Short mmCIF file of C-alpha atoms in Angstrom, two decimals:
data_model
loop_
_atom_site.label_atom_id
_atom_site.label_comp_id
_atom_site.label_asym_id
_atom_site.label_seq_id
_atom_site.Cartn_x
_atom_site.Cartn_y
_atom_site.Cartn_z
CA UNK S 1 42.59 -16.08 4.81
CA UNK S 2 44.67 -18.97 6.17
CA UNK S 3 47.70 -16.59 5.96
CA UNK S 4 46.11 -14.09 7.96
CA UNK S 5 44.82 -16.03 10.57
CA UNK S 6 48.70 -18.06 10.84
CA UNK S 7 50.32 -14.41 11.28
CA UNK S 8 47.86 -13.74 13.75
CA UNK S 9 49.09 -16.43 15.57
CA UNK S 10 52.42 -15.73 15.60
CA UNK S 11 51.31 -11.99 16.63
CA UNK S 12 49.18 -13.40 19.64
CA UNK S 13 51.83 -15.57 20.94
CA UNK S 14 54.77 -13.38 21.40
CA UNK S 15 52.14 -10.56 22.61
CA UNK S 16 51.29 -13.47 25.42
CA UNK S 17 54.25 -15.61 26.35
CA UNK S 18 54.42 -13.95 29.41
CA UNK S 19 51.17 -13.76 30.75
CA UNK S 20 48.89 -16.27 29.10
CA UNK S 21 48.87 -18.88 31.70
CA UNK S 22 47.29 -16.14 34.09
CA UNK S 23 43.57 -17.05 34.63
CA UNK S 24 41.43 -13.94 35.50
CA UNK S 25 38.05 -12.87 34.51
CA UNK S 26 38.64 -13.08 30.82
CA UNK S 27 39.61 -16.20 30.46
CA UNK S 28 43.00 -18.01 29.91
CA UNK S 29 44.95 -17.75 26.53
CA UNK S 30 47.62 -20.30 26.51
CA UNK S 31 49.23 -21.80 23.42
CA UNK S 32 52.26 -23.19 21.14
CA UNK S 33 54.75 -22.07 18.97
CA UNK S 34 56.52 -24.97 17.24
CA UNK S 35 59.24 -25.26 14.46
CA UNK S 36 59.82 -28.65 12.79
CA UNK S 37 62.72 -30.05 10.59
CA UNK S 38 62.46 -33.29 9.36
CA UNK S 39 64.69 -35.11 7.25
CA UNK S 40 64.76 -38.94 5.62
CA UNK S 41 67.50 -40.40 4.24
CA UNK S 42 66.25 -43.60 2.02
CA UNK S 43 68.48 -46.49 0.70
CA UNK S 44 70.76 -46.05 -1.69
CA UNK S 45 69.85 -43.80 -4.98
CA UNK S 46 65.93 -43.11 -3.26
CA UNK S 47 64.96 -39.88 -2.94
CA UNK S 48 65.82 -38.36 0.18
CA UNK S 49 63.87 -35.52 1.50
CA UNK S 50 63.57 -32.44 4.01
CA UNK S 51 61.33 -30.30 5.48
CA UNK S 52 60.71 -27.34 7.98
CA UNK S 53 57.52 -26.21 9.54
CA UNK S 54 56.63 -23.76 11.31
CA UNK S 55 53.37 -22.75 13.02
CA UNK S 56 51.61 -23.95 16.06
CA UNK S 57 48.14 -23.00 18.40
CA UNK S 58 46.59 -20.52 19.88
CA UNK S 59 43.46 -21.57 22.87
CA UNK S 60 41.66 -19.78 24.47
CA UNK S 61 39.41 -21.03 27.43
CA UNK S 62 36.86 -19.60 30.15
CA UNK S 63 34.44 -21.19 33.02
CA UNK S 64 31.39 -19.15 33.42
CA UNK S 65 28.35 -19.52 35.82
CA UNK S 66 29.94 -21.37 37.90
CA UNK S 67 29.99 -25.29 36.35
CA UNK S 68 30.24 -24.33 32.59
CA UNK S 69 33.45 -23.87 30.42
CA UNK S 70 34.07 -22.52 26.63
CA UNK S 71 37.12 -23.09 24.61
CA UNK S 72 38.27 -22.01 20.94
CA UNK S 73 41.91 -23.01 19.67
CA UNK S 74 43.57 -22.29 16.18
CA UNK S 75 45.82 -24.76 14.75
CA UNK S 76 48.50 -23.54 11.60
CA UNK S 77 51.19 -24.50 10.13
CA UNK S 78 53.45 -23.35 7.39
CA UNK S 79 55.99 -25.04 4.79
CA UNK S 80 59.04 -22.86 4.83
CA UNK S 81 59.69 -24.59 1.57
CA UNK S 82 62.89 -26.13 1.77
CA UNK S 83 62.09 -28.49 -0.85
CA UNK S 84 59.43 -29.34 -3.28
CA UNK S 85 57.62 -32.67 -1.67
CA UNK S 86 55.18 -32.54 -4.81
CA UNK S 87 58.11 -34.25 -6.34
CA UNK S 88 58.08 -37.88 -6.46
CA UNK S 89 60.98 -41.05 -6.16
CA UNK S 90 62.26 -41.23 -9.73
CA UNK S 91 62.36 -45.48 -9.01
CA UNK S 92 59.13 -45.85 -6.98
CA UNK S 93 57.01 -42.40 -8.53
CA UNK S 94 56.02 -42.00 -4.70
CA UNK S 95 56.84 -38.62 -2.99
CA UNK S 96 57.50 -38.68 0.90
CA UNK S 97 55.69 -40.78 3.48
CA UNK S 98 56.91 -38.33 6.58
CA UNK S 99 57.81 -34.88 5.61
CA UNK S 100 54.38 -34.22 4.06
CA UNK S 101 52.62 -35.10 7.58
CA UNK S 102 54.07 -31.32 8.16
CA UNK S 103 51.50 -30.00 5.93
CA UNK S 104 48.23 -30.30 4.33
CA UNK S 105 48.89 -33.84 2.93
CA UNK S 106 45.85 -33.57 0.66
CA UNK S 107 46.79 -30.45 -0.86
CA UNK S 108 50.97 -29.91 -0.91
CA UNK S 109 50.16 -26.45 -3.12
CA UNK S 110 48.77 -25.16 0.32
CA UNK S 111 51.67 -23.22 2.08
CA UNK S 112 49.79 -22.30 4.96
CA UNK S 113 47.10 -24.34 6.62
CA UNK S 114 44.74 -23.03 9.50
CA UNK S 115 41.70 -25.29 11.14
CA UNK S 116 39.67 -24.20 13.98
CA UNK S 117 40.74 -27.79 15.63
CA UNK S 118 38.60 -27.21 19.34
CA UNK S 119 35.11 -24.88 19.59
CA UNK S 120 33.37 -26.56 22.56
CA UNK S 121 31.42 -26.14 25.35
CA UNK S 122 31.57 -28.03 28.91
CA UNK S 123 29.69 -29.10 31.93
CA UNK S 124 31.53 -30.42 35.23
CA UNK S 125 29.38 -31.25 38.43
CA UNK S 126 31.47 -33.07 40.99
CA UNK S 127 32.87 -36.15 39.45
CA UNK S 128 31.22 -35.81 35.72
CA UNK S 129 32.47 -33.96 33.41
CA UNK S 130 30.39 -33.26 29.71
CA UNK S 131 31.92 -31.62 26.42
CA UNK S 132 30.43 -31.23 23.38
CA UNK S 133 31.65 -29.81 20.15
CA UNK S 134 34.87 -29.90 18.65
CA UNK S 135 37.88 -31.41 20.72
CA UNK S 136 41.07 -33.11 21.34
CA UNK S 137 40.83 -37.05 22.82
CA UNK S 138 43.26 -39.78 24.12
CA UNK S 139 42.93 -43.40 24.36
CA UNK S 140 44.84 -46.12 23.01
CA UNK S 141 43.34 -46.12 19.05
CA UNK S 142 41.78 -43.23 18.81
CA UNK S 143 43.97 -39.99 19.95
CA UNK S 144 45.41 -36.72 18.41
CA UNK S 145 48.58 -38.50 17.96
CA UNK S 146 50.67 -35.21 18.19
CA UNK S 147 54.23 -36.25 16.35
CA UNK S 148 53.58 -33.52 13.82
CA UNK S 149 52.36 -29.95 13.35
CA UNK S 150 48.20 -30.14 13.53
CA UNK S 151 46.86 -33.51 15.64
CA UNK S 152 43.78 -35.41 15.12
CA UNK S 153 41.05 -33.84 16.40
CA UNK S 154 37.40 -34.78 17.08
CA UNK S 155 33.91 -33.90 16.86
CA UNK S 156 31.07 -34.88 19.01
CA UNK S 157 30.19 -35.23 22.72
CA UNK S 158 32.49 -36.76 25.50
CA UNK S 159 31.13 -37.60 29.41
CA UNK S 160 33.69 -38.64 32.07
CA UNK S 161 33.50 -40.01 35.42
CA UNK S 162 36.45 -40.08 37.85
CA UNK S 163 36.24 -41.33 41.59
CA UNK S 164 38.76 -42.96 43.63
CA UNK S 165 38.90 -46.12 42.07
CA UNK S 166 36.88 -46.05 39.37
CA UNK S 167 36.91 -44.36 35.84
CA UNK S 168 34.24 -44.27 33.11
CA UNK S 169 34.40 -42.59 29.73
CA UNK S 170 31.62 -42.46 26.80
CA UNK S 171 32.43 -40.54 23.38
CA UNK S 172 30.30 -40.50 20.32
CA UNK S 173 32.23 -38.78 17.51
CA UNK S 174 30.59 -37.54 13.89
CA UNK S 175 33.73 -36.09 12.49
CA UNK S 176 37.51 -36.00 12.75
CA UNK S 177 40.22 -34.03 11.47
CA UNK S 178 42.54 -36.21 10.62
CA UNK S 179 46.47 -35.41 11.64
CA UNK S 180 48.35 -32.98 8.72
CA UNK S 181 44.82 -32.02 7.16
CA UNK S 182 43.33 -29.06 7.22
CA UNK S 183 39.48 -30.02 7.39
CA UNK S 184 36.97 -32.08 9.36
CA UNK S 185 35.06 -35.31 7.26
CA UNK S 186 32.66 -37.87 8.36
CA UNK S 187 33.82 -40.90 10.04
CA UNK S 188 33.50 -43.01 7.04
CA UNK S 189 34.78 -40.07 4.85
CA UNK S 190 37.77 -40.22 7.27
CA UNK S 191 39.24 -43.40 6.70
CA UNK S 192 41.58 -43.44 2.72
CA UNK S 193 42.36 -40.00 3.77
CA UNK S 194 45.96 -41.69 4.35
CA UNK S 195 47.41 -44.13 2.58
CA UNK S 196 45.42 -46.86 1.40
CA UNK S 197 48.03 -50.08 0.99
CA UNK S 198 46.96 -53.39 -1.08
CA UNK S 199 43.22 -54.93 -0.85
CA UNK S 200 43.73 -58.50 0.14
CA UNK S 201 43.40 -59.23 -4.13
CA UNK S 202 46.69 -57.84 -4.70
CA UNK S 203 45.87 -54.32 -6.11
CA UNK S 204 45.87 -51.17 -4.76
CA UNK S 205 43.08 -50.44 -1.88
CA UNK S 206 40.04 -48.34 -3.00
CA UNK S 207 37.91 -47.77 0.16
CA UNK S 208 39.13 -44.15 -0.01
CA UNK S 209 35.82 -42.19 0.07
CA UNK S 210 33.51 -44.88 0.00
CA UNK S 211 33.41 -46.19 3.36
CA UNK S 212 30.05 -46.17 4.71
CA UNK S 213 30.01 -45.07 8.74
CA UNK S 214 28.50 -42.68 10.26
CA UNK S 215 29.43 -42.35 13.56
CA UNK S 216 32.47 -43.54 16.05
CA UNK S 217 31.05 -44.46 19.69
CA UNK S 218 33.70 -45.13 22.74
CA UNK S 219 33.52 -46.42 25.78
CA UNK S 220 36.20 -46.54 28.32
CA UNK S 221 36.42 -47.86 32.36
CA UNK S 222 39.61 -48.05 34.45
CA UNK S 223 38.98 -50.19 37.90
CA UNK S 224 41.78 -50.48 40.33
CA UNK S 225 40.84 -53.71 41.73
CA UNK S 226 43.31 -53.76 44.11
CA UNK S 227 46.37 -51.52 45.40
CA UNK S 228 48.73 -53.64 42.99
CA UNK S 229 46.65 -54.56 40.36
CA UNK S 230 44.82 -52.34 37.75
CA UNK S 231 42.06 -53.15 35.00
CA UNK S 232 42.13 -50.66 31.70
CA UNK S 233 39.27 -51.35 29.29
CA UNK S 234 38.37 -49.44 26.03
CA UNK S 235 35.85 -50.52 23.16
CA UNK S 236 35.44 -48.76 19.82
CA UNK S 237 32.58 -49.10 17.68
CA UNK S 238 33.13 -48.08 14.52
CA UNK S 239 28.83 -47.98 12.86
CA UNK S 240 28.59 -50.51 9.38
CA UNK S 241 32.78 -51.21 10.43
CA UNK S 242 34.30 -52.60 12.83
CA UNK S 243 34.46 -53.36 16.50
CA UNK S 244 37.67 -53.41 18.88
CA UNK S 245 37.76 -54.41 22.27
CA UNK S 246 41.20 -53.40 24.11
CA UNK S 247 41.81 -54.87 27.74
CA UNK S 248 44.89 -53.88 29.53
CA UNK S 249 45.70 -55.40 32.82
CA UNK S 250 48.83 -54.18 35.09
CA UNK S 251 49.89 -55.81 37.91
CA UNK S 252 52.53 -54.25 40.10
CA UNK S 253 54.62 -56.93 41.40
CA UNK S 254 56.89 -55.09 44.08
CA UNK S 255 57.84 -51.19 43.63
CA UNK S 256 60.64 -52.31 41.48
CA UNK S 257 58.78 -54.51 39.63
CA UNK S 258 55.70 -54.65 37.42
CA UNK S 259 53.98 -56.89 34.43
CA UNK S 260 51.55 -55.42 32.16
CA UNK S 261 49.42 -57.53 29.60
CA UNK S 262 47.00 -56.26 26.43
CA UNK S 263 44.44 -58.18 24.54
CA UNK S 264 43.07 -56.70 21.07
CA UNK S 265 40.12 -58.45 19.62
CA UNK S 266 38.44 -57.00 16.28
CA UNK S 267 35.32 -58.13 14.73
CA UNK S 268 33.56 -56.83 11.75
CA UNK S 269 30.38 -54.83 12.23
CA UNK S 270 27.84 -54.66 9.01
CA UNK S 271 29.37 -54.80 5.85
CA UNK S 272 32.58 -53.65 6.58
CA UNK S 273 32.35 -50.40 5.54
CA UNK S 274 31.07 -50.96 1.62
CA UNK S 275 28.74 -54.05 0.40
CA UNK S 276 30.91 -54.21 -2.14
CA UNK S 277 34.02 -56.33 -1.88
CA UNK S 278 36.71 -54.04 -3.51
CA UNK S 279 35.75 -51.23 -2.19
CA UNK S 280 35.63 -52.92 1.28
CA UNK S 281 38.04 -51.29 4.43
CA UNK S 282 37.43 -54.16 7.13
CA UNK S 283 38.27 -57.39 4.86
CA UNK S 284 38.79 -60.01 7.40
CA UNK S 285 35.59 -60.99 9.89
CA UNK S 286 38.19 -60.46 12.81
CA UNK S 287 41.06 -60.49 14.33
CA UNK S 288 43.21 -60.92 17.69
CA UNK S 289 46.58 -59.43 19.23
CA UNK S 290 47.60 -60.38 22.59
CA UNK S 291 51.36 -58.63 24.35
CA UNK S 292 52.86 -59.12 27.87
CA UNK S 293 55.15 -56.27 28.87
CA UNK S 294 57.66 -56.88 31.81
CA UNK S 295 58.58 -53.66 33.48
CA UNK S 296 61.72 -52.58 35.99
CA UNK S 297 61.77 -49.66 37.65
CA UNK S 298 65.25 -49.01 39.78
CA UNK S 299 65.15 -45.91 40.67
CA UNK S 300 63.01 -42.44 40.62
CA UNK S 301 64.75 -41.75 37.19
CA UNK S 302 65.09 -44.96 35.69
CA UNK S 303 62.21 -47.52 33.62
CA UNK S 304 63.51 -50.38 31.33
CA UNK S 305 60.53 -52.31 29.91
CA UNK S 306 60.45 -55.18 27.89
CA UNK S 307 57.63 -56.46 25.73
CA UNK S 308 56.25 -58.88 23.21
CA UNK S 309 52.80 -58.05 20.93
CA UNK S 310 51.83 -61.39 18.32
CA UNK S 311 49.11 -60.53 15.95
CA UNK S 312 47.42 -63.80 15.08
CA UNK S 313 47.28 -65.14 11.46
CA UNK S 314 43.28 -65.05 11.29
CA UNK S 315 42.75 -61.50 10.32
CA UNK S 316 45.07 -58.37 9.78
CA UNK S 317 44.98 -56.00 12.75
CA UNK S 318 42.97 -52.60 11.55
CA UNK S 319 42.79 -49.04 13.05
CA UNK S 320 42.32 -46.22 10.86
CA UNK S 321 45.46 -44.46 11.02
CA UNK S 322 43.87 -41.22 10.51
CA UNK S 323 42.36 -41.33 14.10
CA UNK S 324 45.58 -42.26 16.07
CA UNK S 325 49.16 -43.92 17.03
CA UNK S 326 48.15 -47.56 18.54
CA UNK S 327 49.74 -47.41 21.82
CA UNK S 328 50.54 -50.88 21.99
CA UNK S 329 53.70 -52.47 23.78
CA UNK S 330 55.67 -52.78 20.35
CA UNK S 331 54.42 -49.07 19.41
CA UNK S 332 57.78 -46.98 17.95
CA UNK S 333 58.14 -43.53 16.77
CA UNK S 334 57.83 -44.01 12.82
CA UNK S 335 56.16 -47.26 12.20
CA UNK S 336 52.90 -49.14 13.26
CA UNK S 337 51.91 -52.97 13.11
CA UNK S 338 48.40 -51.62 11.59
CA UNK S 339 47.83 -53.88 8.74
CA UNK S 340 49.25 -56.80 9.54
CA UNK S 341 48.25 -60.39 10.31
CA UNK S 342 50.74 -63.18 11.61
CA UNK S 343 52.95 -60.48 13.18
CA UNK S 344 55.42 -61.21 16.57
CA UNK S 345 57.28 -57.74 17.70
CA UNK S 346 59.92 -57.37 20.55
CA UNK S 347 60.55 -54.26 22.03
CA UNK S 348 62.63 -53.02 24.54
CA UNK S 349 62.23 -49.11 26.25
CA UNK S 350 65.31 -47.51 28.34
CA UNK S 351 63.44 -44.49 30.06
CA UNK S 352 66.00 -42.16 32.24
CA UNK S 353 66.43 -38.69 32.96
CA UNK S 354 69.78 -36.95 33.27
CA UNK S 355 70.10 -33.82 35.30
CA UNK S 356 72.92 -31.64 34.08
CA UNK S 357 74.89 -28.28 34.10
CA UNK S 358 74.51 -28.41 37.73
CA UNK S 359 70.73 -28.73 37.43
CA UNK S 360 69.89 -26.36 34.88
CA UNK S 361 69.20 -28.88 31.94
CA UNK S 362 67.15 -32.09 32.54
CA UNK S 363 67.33 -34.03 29.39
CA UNK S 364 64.65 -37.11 29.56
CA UNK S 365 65.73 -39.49 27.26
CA UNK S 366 63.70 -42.46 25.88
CA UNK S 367 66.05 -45.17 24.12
CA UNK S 368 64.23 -48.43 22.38
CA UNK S 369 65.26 -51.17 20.46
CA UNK S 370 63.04 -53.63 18.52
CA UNK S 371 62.31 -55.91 16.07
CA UNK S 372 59.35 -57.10 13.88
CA UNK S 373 58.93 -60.28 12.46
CA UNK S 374 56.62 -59.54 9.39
CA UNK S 375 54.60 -61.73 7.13
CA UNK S 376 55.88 -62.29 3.51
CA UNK S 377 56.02 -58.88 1.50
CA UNK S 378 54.09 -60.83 -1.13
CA UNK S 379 51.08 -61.70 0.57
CA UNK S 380 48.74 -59.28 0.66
CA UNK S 381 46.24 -61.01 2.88
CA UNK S 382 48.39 -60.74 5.81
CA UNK S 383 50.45 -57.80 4.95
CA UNK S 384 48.61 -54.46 3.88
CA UNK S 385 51.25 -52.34 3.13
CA UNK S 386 53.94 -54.71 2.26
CA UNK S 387 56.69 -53.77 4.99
CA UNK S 388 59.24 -56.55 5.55
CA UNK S 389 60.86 -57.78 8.19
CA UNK S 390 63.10 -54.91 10.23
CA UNK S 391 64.49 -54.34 13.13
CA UNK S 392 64.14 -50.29 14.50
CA UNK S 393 66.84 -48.41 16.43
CA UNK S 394 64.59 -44.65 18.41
CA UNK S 395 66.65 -42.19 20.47
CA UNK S 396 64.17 -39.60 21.66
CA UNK S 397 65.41 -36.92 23.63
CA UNK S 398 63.40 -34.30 25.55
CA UNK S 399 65.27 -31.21 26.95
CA UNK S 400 64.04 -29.00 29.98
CA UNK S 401 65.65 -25.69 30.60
CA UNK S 402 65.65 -24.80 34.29
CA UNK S 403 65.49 -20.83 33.19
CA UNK S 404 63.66 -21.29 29.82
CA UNK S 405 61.05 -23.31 31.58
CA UNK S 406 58.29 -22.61 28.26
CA UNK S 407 61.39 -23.86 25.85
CA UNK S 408 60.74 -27.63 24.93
CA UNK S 409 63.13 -28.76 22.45
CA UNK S 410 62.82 -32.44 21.54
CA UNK S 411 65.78 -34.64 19.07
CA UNK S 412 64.58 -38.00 17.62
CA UNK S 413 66.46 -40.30 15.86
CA UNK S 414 65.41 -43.01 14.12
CA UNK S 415 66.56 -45.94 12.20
CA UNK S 416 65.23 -48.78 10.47
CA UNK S 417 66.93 -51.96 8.91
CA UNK S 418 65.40 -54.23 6.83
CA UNK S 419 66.00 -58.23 7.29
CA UNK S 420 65.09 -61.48 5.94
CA UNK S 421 65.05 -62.49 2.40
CA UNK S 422 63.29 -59.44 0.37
CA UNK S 423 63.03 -59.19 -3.15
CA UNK S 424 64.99 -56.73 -4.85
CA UNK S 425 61.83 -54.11 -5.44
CA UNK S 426 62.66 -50.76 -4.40
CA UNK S 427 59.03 -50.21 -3.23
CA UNK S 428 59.79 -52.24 -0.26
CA UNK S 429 62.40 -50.26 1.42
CA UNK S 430 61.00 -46.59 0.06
CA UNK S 431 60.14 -44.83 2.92
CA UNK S 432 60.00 -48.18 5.21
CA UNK S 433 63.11 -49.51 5.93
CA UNK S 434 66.65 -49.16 5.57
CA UNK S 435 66.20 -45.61 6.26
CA UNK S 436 67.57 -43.19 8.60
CA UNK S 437 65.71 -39.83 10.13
CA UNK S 438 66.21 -36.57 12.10
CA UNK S 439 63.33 -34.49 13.57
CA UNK S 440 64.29 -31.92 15.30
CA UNK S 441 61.17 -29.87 17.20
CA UNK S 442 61.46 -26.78 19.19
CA UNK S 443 58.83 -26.24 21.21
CA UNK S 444 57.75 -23.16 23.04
CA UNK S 445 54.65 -23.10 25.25
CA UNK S 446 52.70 -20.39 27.05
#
């Protein structure tokens, strides 16, 4: 069935490339066609790997009476089996951390995935806006974090409130689809459907399916306060889990010049997830991040930023990574500080866009360099998933073709190298540092 429905797709987009984005009484069919390689080049004799997807989404949306709306989209994606990723590491017996995000993570036999990722229905009236079913969602924590084939996608009901000054958001999820699965699950079902790490004992984590939650409730308000300074607020309630409050202030200093601050403060809610200690996802009672990012802004194609996140040493920082990147300040393509404690990061962004061929390419390219300053690879307590100290090297590049304007390619490079004094255990640089990586996405949109 899933084969059908991903040749369907493929049918339906070339059929409407040209005339999808063309509202009329029928509705609007818009979509994606996307091809992905991906390669990883570990240290030394690790296994290196390689992949190439191809797939995308097909939508299809329509207002009716007036105030209501209706939308459906398909999400696929195929391996065009390049290699066998159900092979592990011959050192570390683990198979590949990135490549398999391509696919159906849980189940690598599965050549073609399909999920019916959005089915919902809306409501707008002036400035509020309902939806309730199946849908995407962005915030900081919680998103569809779409660096892959199929994002996270959500469940539930979602209200929004915009006026001039002021927004409000409310969302109260029952299920996600995590990112490179094929399937919705519970909230507490969820979280272990990626990689575990270490319990704070030392052995391997075992909340996977026995995480008690049912339910994910968000709220969300943006104040401008003034015409130079902004407030950004989110809180996620996570039921029997966690909490996380996320305040983002950003002051604009001039028009050249700007400073932005966060504040992350996690408590746990209930037991944690499971009474029962080893089973246990939220360990710690809570914990705290604070970043300042300083911002520069030259010209109309220029941004350098530059920005510092410390994750205090009373309790690792926690977000399921099956719900979303963390946009914080020292976010990179490739790695996260989820699951650390007694963590400083430095990160500087280069953000500048290069018109070329007399105007027919733009090429946006976003350059960062930064380093993390890790707890000790052999304490579990403050370091879930054992990554050492490294400092990361991204080149993203985003092209725009003046006469292809539906052809998005995008180029990322990325490289990690690993620092500090790190015992010689090949399970600390698999997959984590001292690695290089090519993704190369082509994009087409309708």
């Amino acid at each position: 069935m899933s084969r059908i429905l991903f040749f369907l797709l493929i049918a339906s987009t070339t059929l409407q490339a040209q005339d999808s984005t063309k509202n009329s009484n029928w509705g609007k069919l818009s979509g994606q066609v996307r091809s992905f390689y991906l390669h990883t080049s570990n240290k030394g004799d690790l296994k290196d790997f390689d992949a190439l997807a191809t797939g995308g989404h097909l939508k299809y949306q329509n207002t009716f009476a007036e105030n209501w709306e209706f939308g459906v989209a398909l999400y696929t994606t195929a391996n065009m089996g390049l290699e066998d990723l159900r092979e592990p590491d011959a050192r570390t017996r683990k198979t590949s951390r990135y490549e398999e995000g391509l696919f159906n993570r849980l189940n690598l036999d599965q050549r073609v995935t399909a999920i019916l990722g959005e089915l919902y229905v809306g409501y707008q009236k002036k400035q509020h806006h309902f939806r309730l079913g199946r849908m995407k969602y962005h915030s900081p924590l919680v998103n569809g974090q779409d660096g892959r084939m199929i994002p996270s996608l959500f469940q539930g009901i979602q209200y929004q409130f915009h006026s001039e000054n002021t927004r409000i958001g409310l969302a109260l999820f029952n299920e996600v689809a995590p990112r490179s699965t094929g399937e919705f699950f519970g909230i507490g079902e969820s979280i272990g459907t990626y990689a575990v790490g270490r319990s704070q004992s030392g052995n391997p984590a075992a909340y996977a399916g026995q995480t008690e939650s049912d339910f994910l409730f968000i709220t969300h308000l943006e104040q401008s306060i003034s015409k130079n300074l902004n407030l950004k607020a989110w809180n996620y309630f996570t039921e029997n889990v966690s909490n996380s409050i996320y305040l983002k202030p950003e002051w604009q200093l001039s028009g050249k010049f700007g400073i932005h601050g966060e504040y992350l403060h996690q408590s746990r809610v209930g037991n944690g997830g499971n009474a029962v200690d080893s089973l246990r996802y939220f360990q710690d009672q809570n914990s705290d991040l604070i970043g300042l990012q300083l911002r520069y802004k030259p010209g109309k194609n220029k941004l350098f930023t530059l920005a510092y996140d410390r994750i205090f040493s009373n309790g690792q920082y926690l977000s399921p990574r099956e719900w979303g990147r963390e946009f914080l300040f020292s976010f990179q393509k490739r790695e996260r500080s989820e699951g650390s404690a007694n963590n400083h990061a430095l990160v500087f962004y280069y953000h500048q866009d290069l018109d070329l061929a007399e105007e027919q390419l733009r090429i946006q390219s976003i350059f960062s360099l930064g380093h993390q300053w890790k707890p000790s690879v052999l304490d579990p307590v403050q370091s879930k998933y054992a990554v050492p100290d490294y400092t990361q090297i991204n080149w993203d590049l985003f092209f725009h073709f003046r006469k292809l304007r539906n052809l998005k390619p995008e180029l990322l490079l990325v490289t990690k190298l690993a620092s500090g004094d790190i015992p010689e255990n090949p399970n600390f640089f698999f997959n984590k540092t001292d690695m290089f990586q090519i993704n190369l996405v082509l994009n087409y949109n309708f």
